[in-house]
Amino acid sequence: MEEVAPPAHPMLKTLILKLHDRLNRRKFERLFHSRKDPYRYGTLEFERRRYDLMLRFIGDRHYLNALEVGCAEGHFTEKLFTFCQNITTMDVSETAIERARKKFENNSHIQIIQANIRDWFPKPISSFNLIVLSEVLYYLGERNDIIRFTGIAQETCLRPVSSKLVNLLSKNGRILLAHSHASGERRSREFYREILQGLGLRLIQEEPVPPTGEKGTDQCLVSLLEK
């Protein structure tokens, strides 16, 4: 039987999550500093199909204010702008953000910031008609060795962030999720959507992006929810 760690004290949980996020930020900074487009968002057929499905889900309306969490160098931001008047987009990597800023330096409708969604709040306080979370939630809540050792549940990592996002969402606003997973692990991605449903959002559409066989790609679950 697998040994289960005792629940961590709330203050310890906060410190562990801060350490977890700091290590992630350093990892991404090294990755983006080593080369451009390290995840090959701009070249893989799998990513093209994922983006196409995401845009099809949201393409039935225009959005006044959108928030994109985990923008990397802005590959999807550029496509998203077709449907949005204003976009606030963020990433934890300074190098990725610098490249995104250079890409959109002449577009005053795209605000690009370096931040972690776990501890970020818009100033001034504003609401968003669309929030996009693509390949980001598992970096906030997967049960890695540090989190497993301290007994922090995945929901404990993700529910405060999810609650914040729902509060930032305007009436009838939408949240678009897109997270890759290995074969047979779709359930772990449905869990992200279920947390949001538990906070009052309703599922509008959900569809998988099947594998293309390209090296380094798996499958992806895309879900659209509405307030």
mmCIF file of C-alpha atoms in Angstrom:
data_model
loop_
_atom_site.group_PDB
_atom_site.id
_atom_site.type_symbol
_atom_site.label_atom_id
_atom_site.label_comp_id
_atom_site.label_asym_id
_atom_site.label_seq_id
_atom_site.Cartn_x
_atom_site.Cartn_y
_atom_site.Cartn_z
ATOM 1 C CA MET A 1 0.000 0.000 0.000
ATOM 2 C CA GLU A 2 1.261 3.445 -0.915
ATOM 3 C CA GLU A 3 2.263 5.528 2.080
ATOM 4 C CA VAL A 4 0.265 8.753 2.316
ATOM 5 C CA ALA A 5 1.826 11.829 3.886
ATOM 6 C CA PRO A 6 -0.144 13.630 6.606
ATOM 7 C CA PRO A 7 -1.860 16.888 5.590
ATOM 8 C CA ALA A 8 0.425 19.881 5.700
ATOM 9 C CA HIS A 9 -0.151 22.912 7.915
ATOM 10 C CA PRO A 10 -1.743 25.821 5.951
ATOM 11 C CA MET A 11 1.343 28.013 6.347
ATOM 12 C CA LEU A 12 3.568 25.158 5.202
ATOM 13 C CA LYS A 13 1.316 24.638 2.178
ATOM 14 C CA THR A 14 1.756 28.287 1.210
ATOM 15 C CA LEU A 15 5.548 28.070 1.522
ATOM 16 C CA ILE A 16 5.695 24.814 -0.442
ATOM 17 C CA LEU A 17 3.585 26.237 -3.268
ATOM 18 C CA LYS A 18 5.795 29.328 -3.412
ATOM 19 C CA LEU A 19 8.871 27.101 -3.662
ATOM 20 C CA HIS A 20 7.132 24.976 -6.290
ATOM 21 C CA ASP A 21 6.307 28.071 -8.368
ATOM 22 C CA ARG A 22 9.813 29.505 -7.990
ATOM 23 C CA LEU A 23 11.404 26.295 -9.241
ATOM 24 C CA ASN A 24 8.985 26.201 -12.176
ATOM 25 C CA ARG A 25 9.811 29.795 -13.070
ATOM 26 C CA ARG A 26 13.531 29.022 -13.109
ATOM 27 C CA LYS A 27 12.936 25.937 -15.242
ATOM 28 C CA PHE A 28 10.955 27.873 -17.839
ATOM 29 C CA GLU A 29 13.460 30.698 -17.874
ATOM 30 C CA ARG A 30 16.279 28.251 -18.622
ATOM 31 C CA LEU A 31 14.172 26.573 -21.287
ATOM 32 C CA PHE A 32 13.228 29.746 -23.167
ATOM 33 C CA HIS A 33 16.717 31.172 -22.751
ATOM 34 C CA SER A 34 18.185 28.068 -24.398
ATOM 35 C CA ARG A 35 16.219 28.454 -27.641
ATOM 36 C CA LYS A 36 13.202 30.094 -29.250
ATOM 37 C CA ASP A 37 9.880 28.253 -29.365
ATOM 38 C CA PRO A 38 11.102 25.321 -27.234
ATOM 39 C CA TYR A 39 7.672 23.640 -27.337
ATOM 40 C CA ARG A 40 7.476 24.043 -31.160
ATOM 41 C CA TYR A 41 4.120 25.826 -30.983
ATOM 42 C CA GLY A 42 4.835 27.417 -34.322
ATOM 43 C CA THR A 43 5.880 24.293 -36.238
ATOM 44 C CA LEU A 44 3.989 21.193 -35.040
ATOM 45 C CA GLU A 45 0.885 19.970 -36.855
ATOM 46 C CA PHE A 46 -0.477 18.893 -33.459
ATOM 47 C CA GLU A 47 -0.306 22.487 -32.214
ATOM 48 C CA ARG A 48 -1.970 23.789 -35.381
ATOM 49 C CA ARG A 49 -4.874 21.398 -34.849
ATOM 50 C CA ARG A 50 -5.090 22.325 -31.174
ATOM 51 C CA TYR A 51 -5.195 26.027 -31.978
ATOM 52 C CA ASP A 52 -7.798 25.469 -34.699
ATOM 53 C CA LEU A 53 -10.088 23.633 -32.273
ATOM 54 C CA MET A 54 -9.647 26.266 -29.570
ATOM 55 C CA LEU A 55 -10.508 29.045 -32.023
ATOM 56 C CA ARG A 56 -13.511 27.132 -33.326
ATOM 57 C CA PHE A 57 -14.867 26.840 -29.782
ATOM 58 C CA ILE A 58 -14.695 30.582 -29.121
ATOM 59 C CA GLY A 59 -15.227 31.915 -32.653
ATOM 60 C CA ASP A 60 -18.970 32.505 -32.387
ATOM 61 C CA ARG A 61 -18.568 35.858 -30.645
ATOM 62 C CA HIS A 62 -16.246 38.827 -30.150
ATOM 63 C CA TYR A 63 -14.692 39.528 -26.732
ATOM 64 C CA LEU A 64 -14.080 42.973 -25.268
ATOM 65 C CA ASN A 65 -11.458 41.874 -22.712
ATOM 66 C CA ALA A 66 -9.587 38.573 -22.718
ATOM 67 C CA LEU A 67 -7.021 37.126 -20.332
ATOM 68 C CA GLU A 68 -4.512 34.551 -21.574
ATOM 69 C CA VAL A 69 -2.564 32.686 -18.885
ATOM 70 C CA GLY A 70 0.714 31.127 -19.987
ATOM 71 C CA CYS A 71 1.240 32.912 -23.297
ATOM 72 C CA ALA A 72 4.875 31.832 -23.838
ATOM 73 C CA GLU A 73 6.132 33.845 -26.838
ATOM 74 C CA GLY A 74 2.658 34.762 -28.067
ATOM 75 C CA HIS A 75 1.937 32.136 -30.729
ATOM 76 C CA PHE A 76 -1.713 31.704 -29.723
ATOM 77 C CA THR A 77 -2.061 35.348 -28.649
ATOM 78 C CA GLU A 78 -1.684 36.410 -32.257
ATOM 79 C CA LYS A 79 -4.543 34.133 -33.342
ATOM 80 C CA LEU A 80 -6.678 35.023 -30.328
ATOM 81 C CA PHE A 81 -6.551 38.726 -31.141
ATOM 82 C CA THR A 82 -8.775 38.120 -34.168
ATOM 83 C CA PHE A 83 -11.671 37.623 -31.738
ATOM 84 C CA CYS A 84 -10.693 40.098 -29.002
ATOM 85 C CA GLN A 85 -10.581 43.860 -28.705
ATOM 86 C CA ASN A 86 -8.161 43.816 -25.767
ATOM 87 C CA ILE A 87 -5.951 41.047 -24.396
ATOM 88 C CA THR A 88 -4.022 40.807 -21.143
ATOM 89 C CA THR A 89 -1.517 38.000 -21.523
ATOM 90 C CA MET A 90 1.039 36.644 -19.063
ATOM 91 C CA ASP A 91 3.822 34.159 -18.533
ATOM 92 C CA VAL A 92 6.310 33.448 -15.750
ATOM 93 C CA SER A 93 9.353 33.471 -18.051
ATOM 94 C CA GLU A 94 10.991 36.858 -18.522
ATOM 95 C CA THR A 95 12.650 35.711 -21.758
ATOM 96 C CA ALA A 96 9.354 34.507 -23.233
ATOM 97 C CA ILE A 97 7.660 37.759 -22.235
ATOM 98 C CA GLU A 98 10.409 39.846 -23.851
ATOM 99 C CA ARG A 99 9.889 37.994 -27.134
ATOM 100 C CA ALA A 100 6.120 38.415 -26.926
ATOM 101 C CA ARG A 101 6.517 42.143 -26.258
ATOM 102 C CA LYS A 102 8.750 42.512 -29.290
ATOM 103 C CA LYS A 103 6.205 40.658 -31.424
ATOM 104 C CA PHE A 104 3.358 42.950 -30.338
ATOM 105 C CA GLU A 105 5.288 46.171 -29.716
ATOM 106 C CA ASN A 106 3.055 48.097 -32.133
ATOM 107 C CA ASN A 107 -0.226 46.734 -30.761
ATOM 108 C CA SER A 108 -1.549 48.846 -27.895
ATOM 109 C CA HIS A 109 -4.502 46.488 -27.387
ATOM 110 C CA ILE A 110 -2.304 43.663 -26.070
ATOM 111 C CA GLN A 111 -0.927 44.077 -22.543
ATOM 112 C CA ILE A 112 1.922 41.654 -21.798
ATOM 113 C CA ILE A 113 3.053 41.040 -18.229
ATOM 114 C CA GLN A 114 5.399 38.700 -16.401
ATOM 115 C CA ALA A 115 3.379 37.114 -13.599
ATOM 116 C CA ASN A 116 2.151 33.922 -11.981
ATOM 117 C CA ILE A 117 -1.636 33.644 -12.004
ATOM 118 C CA ARG A 118 -1.579 32.227 -8.476
ATOM 119 C CA ASP A 119 -0.536 35.563 -6.956
ATOM 120 C CA TRP A 120 -1.568 38.045 -9.684
ATOM 121 C CA PHE A 121 -4.496 40.472 -9.494
ATOM 122 C CA PRO A 122 -5.345 43.019 -12.208
ATOM 123 C CA LYS A 123 -4.844 46.671 -11.318
ATOM 124 C CA PRO A 124 -7.206 48.373 -11.619
ATOM 125 C CA ILE A 125 -9.625 45.565 -10.862
ATOM 126 C CA SER A 126 -11.305 44.483 -14.072
ATOM 127 C CA SER A 127 -13.372 41.628 -15.463
ATOM 128 C CA PHE A 128 -12.800 39.474 -18.522
ATOM 129 C CA ASN A 129 -15.208 38.082 -21.109
ATOM 130 C CA LEU A 130 -12.783 35.276 -21.963
ATOM 131 C CA ILE A 131 -10.018 33.559 -20.012
ATOM 132 C CA VAL A 132 -7.700 31.116 -21.778
ATOM 133 C CA LEU A 133 -5.663 28.521 -19.881
ATOM 134 C CA SER A 134 -3.590 26.442 -22.274
ATOM 135 C CA GLU A 135 -0.950 23.971 -21.047
ATOM 136 C CA VAL A 136 -0.662 25.730 -17.698
ATOM 137 C CA LEU A 137 -2.785 24.210 -14.909
ATOM 138 C CA TYR A 138 -0.690 21.105 -14.410
ATOM 139 C CA TYR A 139 2.271 23.329 -13.613
ATOM 140 C CA LEU A 140 0.236 24.748 -10.709
ATOM 141 C CA GLY A 141 -1.200 21.552 -9.330
ATOM 142 C CA GLU A 142 0.449 18.321 -10.392
ATOM 143 C CA ARG A 143 1.515 16.089 -7.537
ATOM 144 C CA ASN A 144 5.275 16.389 -7.952
ATOM 145 C CA ASP A 145 7.650 15.041 -5.308
ATOM 146 C CA ILE A 146 7.579 18.187 -3.163
ATOM 147 C CA ILE A 147 3.805 18.439 -3.138
ATOM 148 C CA ARG A 148 3.361 14.687 -2.650
ATOM 149 C CA PHE A 149 5.718 14.655 0.337
ATOM 150 C CA THR A 150 3.773 17.378 2.132
ATOM 151 C CA GLY A 151 0.377 15.796 1.429
ATOM 152 C CA ILE A 152 -1.017 18.750 -0.554
ATOM 153 C CA ALA A 153 -3.961 17.610 -2.663
ATOM 154 C CA GLN A 154 -4.174 18.674 -6.311
ATOM 155 C CA GLU A 155 -7.492 20.402 -5.615
ATOM 156 C CA THR A 156 -5.828 22.433 -2.850
ATOM 157 C CA CYS A 157 -3.339 23.719 -5.439
ATOM 158 C CA LEU A 158 -5.933 24.512 -8.088
ATOM 159 C CA ARG A 159 -9.172 25.495 -6.373
ATOM 160 C CA PRO A 160 -7.984 28.955 -5.120
ATOM 161 C CA VAL A 161 -6.684 29.789 -8.610
ATOM 162 C CA SER A 162 -9.901 28.522 -10.213
ATOM 163 C CA SER A 163 -12.021 30.544 -7.778
ATOM 164 C CA LYS A 164 -9.994 33.677 -8.592
ATOM 165 C CA LEU A 165 -10.523 33.144 -12.315
ATOM 166 C CA VAL A 166 -14.272 32.662 -11.916
ATOM 167 C CA ASN A 167 -14.428 35.906 -9.905
ATOM 168 C CA LEU A 168 -12.527 37.715 -12.682
ATOM 169 C CA LEU A 169 -15.012 36.446 -15.251
ATOM 170 C CA SER A 170 -17.850 38.735 -16.364
ATOM 171 C CA LYS A 171 -21.454 37.579 -16.593
ATOM 172 C CA ASN A 172 -21.752 35.071 -19.468
ATOM 173 C CA GLY A 173 -17.962 35.098 -19.700
ATOM 174 C CA ARG A 174 -16.088 32.018 -20.822
ATOM 175 C CA ILE A 175 -13.084 29.971 -19.746
ATOM 176 C CA LEU A 176 -11.259 27.961 -22.412
ATOM 177 C CA LEU A 177 -9.105 25.053 -21.219
ATOM 178 C CA ALA A 178 -6.605 23.115 -23.357
ATOM 179 C CA HIS A 179 -4.235 20.645 -21.701
ATOM 180 C CA SER A 180 -2.280 17.794 -23.205
ATOM 181 C CA HIS A 181 -2.154 14.363 -21.629
ATOM 182 C CA ALA A 182 -0.726 10.918 -22.261
ATOM 183 C CA SER A 183 -2.906 8.118 -23.579
ATOM 184 C CA GLY A 184 -5.278 6.877 -20.880
ATOM 185 C CA GLU A 185 -4.865 9.980 -18.693
ATOM 186 C CA ARG A 186 -7.754 12.092 -19.976
ATOM 187 C CA ARG A 187 -9.429 11.846 -16.559
ATOM 188 C CA SER A 188 -6.711 14.016 -15.033
ATOM 189 C CA ARG A 189 -7.612 16.823 -17.461
ATOM 190 C CA GLU A 190 -11.357 16.456 -16.918
ATOM 191 C CA PHE A 191 -10.621 17.195 -13.270
ATOM 192 C CA TYR A 192 -9.633 20.779 -14.174
ATOM 193 C CA ARG A 193 -13.002 21.309 -15.817
ATOM 194 C CA GLU A 194 -14.870 19.711 -12.912
ATOM 195 C CA ILE A 195 -13.339 22.166 -10.430
ATOM 196 C CA LEU A 196 -14.720 25.047 -12.516
ATOM 197 C CA GLN A 197 -18.104 23.350 -12.787
ATOM 198 C CA GLY A 198 -18.127 23.046 -9.016
ATOM 199 C CA LEU A 199 -17.689 26.822 -8.868
ATOM 200 C CA GLY A 200 -20.800 27.402 -10.981
ATOM 201 C CA LEU A 201 -19.601 27.316 -14.590
ATOM 202 C CA ARG A 202 -21.401 25.162 -17.125
ATOM 203 C CA LEU A 203 -19.748 23.098 -19.825
ATOM 204 C CA ILE A 204 -20.524 24.314 -23.355
ATOM 205 C CA GLN A 205 -18.239 22.134 -25.487
ATOM 206 C CA GLU A 206 -15.526 19.566 -24.974
ATOM 207 C CA GLU A 207 -13.505 17.706 -27.562
ATOM 208 C CA PRO A 208 -10.136 15.953 -27.748
ATOM 209 C CA VAL A 209 -7.324 16.746 -30.144
ATOM 210 C CA PRO A 210 -6.135 13.318 -31.304
ATOM 211 C CA PRO A 211 -2.439 12.462 -31.535
ATOM 212 C CA THR A 212 -0.556 13.191 -34.746
ATOM 213 C CA GLY A 213 2.351 10.878 -34.030
ATOM 214 C CA GLU A 214 4.855 13.740 -33.895
ATOM 215 C CA LYS A 215 7.645 13.305 -31.382
ATOM 216 C CA GLY A 216 6.943 14.954 -28.053
ATOM 217 C CA THR A 217 3.156 15.208 -28.546
ATOM 218 C CA ASP A 218 0.352 13.230 -26.925
ATOM 219 C CA GLN A 219 -3.334 14.114 -26.892
ATOM 220 C CA CYS A 220 -5.122 17.257 -25.744
ATOM 221 C CA LEU A 221 -8.518 17.902 -24.146
ATOM 222 C CA VAL A 222 -10.143 21.227 -25.046
ATOM 223 C CA SER A 223 -13.077 22.411 -22.904
ATOM 224 C CA LEU A 224 -15.192 25.572 -23.058
ATOM 225 C CA LEU A 225 -17.142 26.670 -19.981
ATOM 226 C CA GLU A 226 -19.451 29.636 -19.420
ATOM 227 C CA LYS A 227 -20.522 31.617 -16.377
#
